[in-house]
Tab-separated table of C-alpha atoms and ligand atoms in Angstrom:
chain	number	residue	atom	x	y	z
A	21	UNK	CA	8.168	-45.322	30.925
A	22	UNK	CA	6.165	-45.999	27.716
A	23	UNK	CA	6.144	-42.840	25.749
A	24	UNK	CA	2.817	-41.804	24.080
A	25	UNK	CA	3.271	-41.040	20.311
A	26	UNK	CA	0.871	-39.474	17.881
A	27	UNK	CA	2.015	-40.192	14.419
A	28	UNK	CA	0.983	-38.023	11.271
A	29	UNK	CA	1.004	-39.321	7.881
A	30	UNK	CA	0.414	-38.620	4.257
A	31	UNK	CA	0.805	-41.730	2.275
A	32	UNK	CA	2.184	-45.335	2.364
A	33	UNK	CA	2.805	-45.309	6.045
A	34	UNK	CA	5.996	-47.644	5.854
A	35	UNK	CA	7.651	-45.519	8.443
A	36	UNK	CA	4.584	-45.831	10.611
A	37	UNK	CA	4.454	-49.539	10.037
A	38	UNK	CA	8.181	-49.718	11.107
A	39	UNK	CA	7.019	-47.945	14.386
A	40	UNK	CA	3.994	-50.513	14.904
A	41	UNK	CA	6.443	-53.253	14.298
A	42	UNK	CA	9.030	-52.033	16.778
A	43	UNK	CA	6.680	-51.623	19.627
A	44	UNK	CA	5.072	-55.082	18.831
A	45	UNK	CA	8.484	-56.548	19.148
A	46	UNK	CA	9.182	-54.687	22.313
A	47	UNK	CA	12.030	-52.824	20.851
A	48	UNK	CA	10.375	-49.541	21.275
A	49	UNK	CA	9.218	-48.591	24.545
A	50	UNK	CA	6.181	-46.642	23.110
A	51	UNK	CA	2.379	-46.737	22.481
A	52	UNK	CA	0.963	-45.157	19.272
A	53	UNK	CA	-2.158	-43.601	20.675
A	54	UNK	CA	-3.162	-41.810	17.524
A	55	UNK	CA	-2.566	-41.704	13.650
A	56	UNK	CA	-3.617	-38.660	11.680
A	57	UNK	CA	-3.328	-38.425	8.020
A	58	UNK	CA	-3.910	-35.017	5.712
A	59	UNK	CA	-5.401	-37.286	2.886
A	60	UNK	CA	-8.328	-39.723	3.053
A	61	UNK	CA	-6.426	-42.271	0.693
A	62	UNK	CA	-3.340	-42.589	2.887
A	63	UNK	CA	-2.596	-46.386	3.037
A	64	UNK	CA	-1.090	-45.726	6.474
A	65	UNK	CA	-4.688	-45.158	7.783
A	66	UNK	CA	-5.378	-49.005	6.804
A	67	UNK	CA	-2.196	-49.898	8.559
A	68	UNK	CA	-3.232	-48.146	11.975
A	69	UNK	CA	-6.553	-49.862	11.533
A	70	UNK	CA	-5.060	-53.299	11.324
A	71	UNK	CA	-3.055	-52.565	14.191
A	72	UNK	CA	-6.187	-51.374	16.171
A	73	UNK	CA	-4.884	-47.855	16.536
A	74	UNK	CA	-7.246	-44.998	16.436
A	75	UNK	CA	-6.827	-42.991	13.381
A	76	UNK	CA	-8.460	-40.140	11.630
A	77	UNK	CA	-7.761	-37.387	9.081
A	78	UNK	CA	-8.011	-33.599	8.706
A	79	UNK	CA	-7.999	-32.316	5.344
A	80	UNK	CA	-6.576	-28.986	4.314
A	81	UNK	CA	-8.739	-28.233	1.290
A	82	UNK	CA	-12.243	-27.656	2.961
A	83	UNK	CA	-10.303	-24.911	4.952
A	84	UNK	CA	-8.974	-23.218	2.004
A	85	UNK	CA	-12.326	-23.730	-0.147
A	86	UNK	CA	-14.160	-21.873	3.063
A	87	UNK	CA	-11.736	-18.949	2.739
A	88	UNK	CA	-10.225	-20.029	6.125
A	89	UNK	CA	-6.415	-20.207	6.358
A	90	UNK	CA	-3.328	-22.963	6.958
A	91	UNK	CA	-3.056	-21.316	10.315
A	92	UNK	CA	-6.590	-22.335	11.443
A	93	UNK	CA	-6.101	-25.809	9.901
A	94	UNK	CA	-2.756	-26.176	11.874
A	95	UNK	CA	-4.531	-24.888	15.133
A	96	UNK	CA	-7.213	-27.294	14.654
A	97	UNK	CA	-4.791	-30.438	13.973
A	98	UNK	CA	-2.986	-29.534	17.358
A	99	UNK	CA	-6.464	-29.416	19.169
A	100	UNK	CA	-6.923	-32.887	17.577
A	101	UNK	CA	-3.813	-34.284	19.047
A	102	UNK	CA	-3.723	-32.399	22.255
A	103	UNK	CA	-6.548	-34.620	23.621
A	104	UNK	CA	-4.142	-37.369	23.217
A	105	UNK	CA	-1.483	-35.694	25.419
A	106	UNK	CA	1.429	-37.132	23.260
A	107	UNK	CA	4.977	-37.258	24.639
A	108	UNK	CA	6.107	-37.127	21.007
A	109	UNK	CA	4.452	-35.977	17.759
A	110	UNK	CA	6.293	-37.887	14.928
A	111	UNK	CA	5.865	-36.735	11.254
A	112	UNK	CA	6.430	-39.939	9.195
A	113	UNK	CA	6.021	-39.270	5.635
A	114	UNK	CA	3.930	-36.091	6.444
A	115	UNK	CA	3.889	-33.785	3.495
A	116	UNK	CA	2.704	-30.526	4.906
A	117	UNK	CA	4.705	-27.618	6.356
A	118	UNK	CA	3.401	-27.133	9.932
A	119	UNK	CA	3.204	-23.414	11.236
A	120	UNK	CA	3.792	-21.974	14.674
A	121	UNK	CA	0.295	-22.338	15.207
A	122	UNK	CA	0.675	-26.004	15.636
A	123	UNK	CA	4.390	-26.265	16.743
A	124	UNK	CA	3.890	-23.838	19.748
A	125	UNK	CA	1.460	-26.452	21.374
A	126	UNK	CA	4.324	-29.156	21.400
A	127	UNK	CA	7.638	-27.365	21.913
A	128	UNK	CA	10.655	-29.401	21.065
A	129	UNK	CA	8.105	-32.596	21.104
A	130	UNK	CA	7.765	-32.694	17.264
A	131	UNK	CA	10.261	-35.226	15.444
A	132	UNK	CA	10.626	-35.335	11.525
A	133	UNK	CA	11.767	-37.688	9.194
A	134	UNK	CA	13.503	-36.686	6.230
A	135	UNK	CA	15.231	-38.619	3.384
A	136	UNK	CA	18.133	-36.544	2.963
A	137	UNK	CA	21.568	-35.696	5.101
A	138	UNK	CA	21.354	-32.548	7.120
A	139	UNK	CA	21.301	-29.491	5.205
A	140	UNK	CA	20.915	-31.186	1.901
A	141	UNK	CA	17.752	-31.438	-0.426
A	142	UNK	CA	15.025	-29.983	1.831
A	143	UNK	CA	11.562	-30.255	0.625
A	144	UNK	CA	9.158	-32.877	-0.999
A	145	UNK	CA	11.716	-34.002	-3.823
A	146	UNK	CA	14.790	-34.830	-1.628
A	147	UNK	CA	15.357	-38.367	-3.174
A	148	UNK	CA	14.931	-37.399	-6.777
A	149	UNK	CA	17.166	-34.278	-6.232
A	150	UNK	CA	19.624	-36.514	-4.453
A	151	UNK	CA	19.640	-38.765	-7.470
A	152	UNK	CA	20.027	-36.198	-10.090
A	153	UNK	CA	22.955	-34.745	-8.269
A	154	UNK	CA	24.706	-38.122	-8.051
A	155	UNK	CA	24.109	-38.337	-11.789
A	156	UNK	CA	25.676	-34.846	-12.200
A	157	UNK	CA	28.882	-36.198	-10.299
A	158	UNK	CA	28.073	-33.532	-7.460
A	159	UNK	CA	27.472	-36.098	-4.666
A	160	UNK	CA	28.985	-39.697	-3.930
A	161	UNK	CA	26.129	-40.736	-1.233
A	162	UNK	CA	23.134	-39.384	0.428
A	163	UNK	CA	21.028	-40.615	3.402
A	164	UNK	CA	18.212	-39.700	5.775
A	165	UNK	CA	17.831	-37.798	9.190
A	166	UNK	CA	15.588	-37.600	12.123
A	167	UNK	CA	15.481	-34.141	13.433
A	168	UNK	CA	13.090	-31.854	15.949
A	169	UNK	CA	10.800	-29.313	14.342
A	170	UNK	CA	11.222	-26.573	16.768
A	171	UNK	CA	10.086	-23.932	14.367
A	172	UNK	CA	8.823	-23.360	10.593
A	173	UNK	CA	12.285	-24.168	9.154
A	174	UNK	CA	11.858	-26.872	6.498
A	175	UNK	CA	13.792	-30.178	7.271
A	176	UNK	CA	16.411	-28.231	9.230
A	177	UNK	CA	15.908	-28.677	13.296
A	178	UNK	CA	18.409	-30.145	15.695
A	179	UNK	CA	19.405	-33.457	14.154
A	180	UNK	CA	18.679	-36.591	16.424
A	181	UNK	CA	19.866	-39.248	14.077
A	182	UNK	CA	21.517	-39.525	10.676
A	183	UNK	CA	22.213	-42.676	8.324
A	184	UNK	CA	24.342	-42.413	5.311
A	185	UNK	CA	23.123	-44.240	2.379
A	186	UNK	CA	25.316	-45.119	-0.766
A	187	UNK	CA	24.252	-44.619	-4.127
A	188	UNK	CA	25.587	-46.730	-7.094
A	189	UNK	CA	26.098	-46.167	-10.702
A	190	UNK	CA	23.864	-49.109	-11.461
A	191	UNK	CA	20.948	-47.623	-9.282
A	192	UNK	CA	17.616	-46.594	-10.642
A	193	UNK	CA	15.840	-43.975	-8.792
A	194	UNK	CA	13.497	-46.814	-7.259
A	195	UNK	CA	16.373	-48.629	-6.199
A	196	UNK	CA	17.937	-45.745	-4.411
A	197	UNK	CA	14.262	-44.782	-2.901
A	198	UNK	CA	13.885	-48.416	-1.678
A	199	UNK	CA	17.447	-48.299	0.143
A	200	UNK	CA	16.651	-44.928	1.557
A	201	UNK	CA	13.291	-46.337	2.996
A	202	UNK	CA	14.796	-49.065	4.546
A	203	UNK	CA	17.371	-46.891	6.219
A	204	UNK	CA	14.585	-44.685	7.285
A	205	UNK	CA	12.668	-47.539	8.990
A	206	UNK	CA	15.702	-48.375	11.040
A	207	UNK	CA	16.657	-44.658	11.785
A	208	UNK	CA	13.280	-43.572	12.961
A	209	UNK	CA	13.022	-46.451	15.577
A	210	UNK	CA	16.578	-45.925	16.948
A	211	UNK	CA	15.933	-42.081	16.984
A	212	UNK	CA	12.920	-42.408	19.061
A	213	UNK	CA	14.592	-44.930	21.260
A	214	UNK	CA	17.205	-42.222	22.131
A	215	UNK	CA	14.649	-39.519	22.744
A	216	UNK	CA	12.324	-41.718	24.899
A	217	UNK	CA	15.341	-43.049	26.819
A	218	UNK	CA	16.636	-39.386	27.006
A	219	UNK	CA	13.255	-38.524	28.547
A	220	UNK	CA	13.467	-41.034	31.164
A	221	UNK	CA	16.890	-39.991	32.195
A	222	UNK	CA	15.612	-36.559	32.750
A	223	UNK	CA	12.890	-37.739	34.976
A	224	UNK	CA	15.395	-39.856	36.971
B	319	LIG	C1	9.522	-41.092	3.293
B	319	LIG	O1	10.592	-41.014	2.722
B	319	LIG	C2	9.425	-39.837	4.196
B	319	LIG	O2	10.774	-39.358	4.640
B	319	LIG	C3	8.871	-38.804	3.342
B	319	LIG	O3	7.670	-39.421	2.642
B	319	LIG	C4	8.254	-40.778	2.508
B	319	LIG	C5	7.018	-41.846	2.544
B	319	LIG	O4	7.138	-42.429	3.853
B	319	LIG	N1	8.446	-37.574	3.990
B	319	LIG	P1	6.014	-43.441	4.293
B	319	LIG	O5	6.255	-44.862	3.677
B	319	LIG	O6	4.681	-42.743	4.042
B	319	LIG	O7	6.296	-43.684	5.793
């Protein structure tokens, strides 16, 4: 069965692009039915447009400026997605911690990509923190993971896939980031394949 994906982005959208390419090459049995950004400037919106995928954005600031809350934002975001009836909601470079007001609408169906190994460097600066830890001699490698987001814990849900990534003495931060992003693009496709096939097996 072709799984329906909604992809949430905040920036460049290179992981979204990896999904678009994998679907086009028939490597991933899925269809991206909607892309939503939390920034109007997210280049990923342009990538969606180029691929003919419906895309939109929902900004948090107008809520806060109007004295409304993140929970109201999260509930409206869920409504925006629910109409598409996604099988999976993929957080691909999504830089906003989602509350239960969102997550409760898609129980065990939200998938997050994080550029660190399980239990390491949660939050928005994982790559920089791994690079600094390597410089201090505290770690020898890093990596990325795809995990489910059953609750509000940040970058900490049940792990679907992990890719270990080496760090070299000669690395600059940019070289490490590029190596991690390449690993993420592969891992995200592999992890979604696993989830979609798992779904199909459940249906049998
Ligand atoms: C990626 O490292 C992702 O894991 C992190 O944001 C970065 C940007 O990803 N959350 P993308 O190029 O916008 O997909």
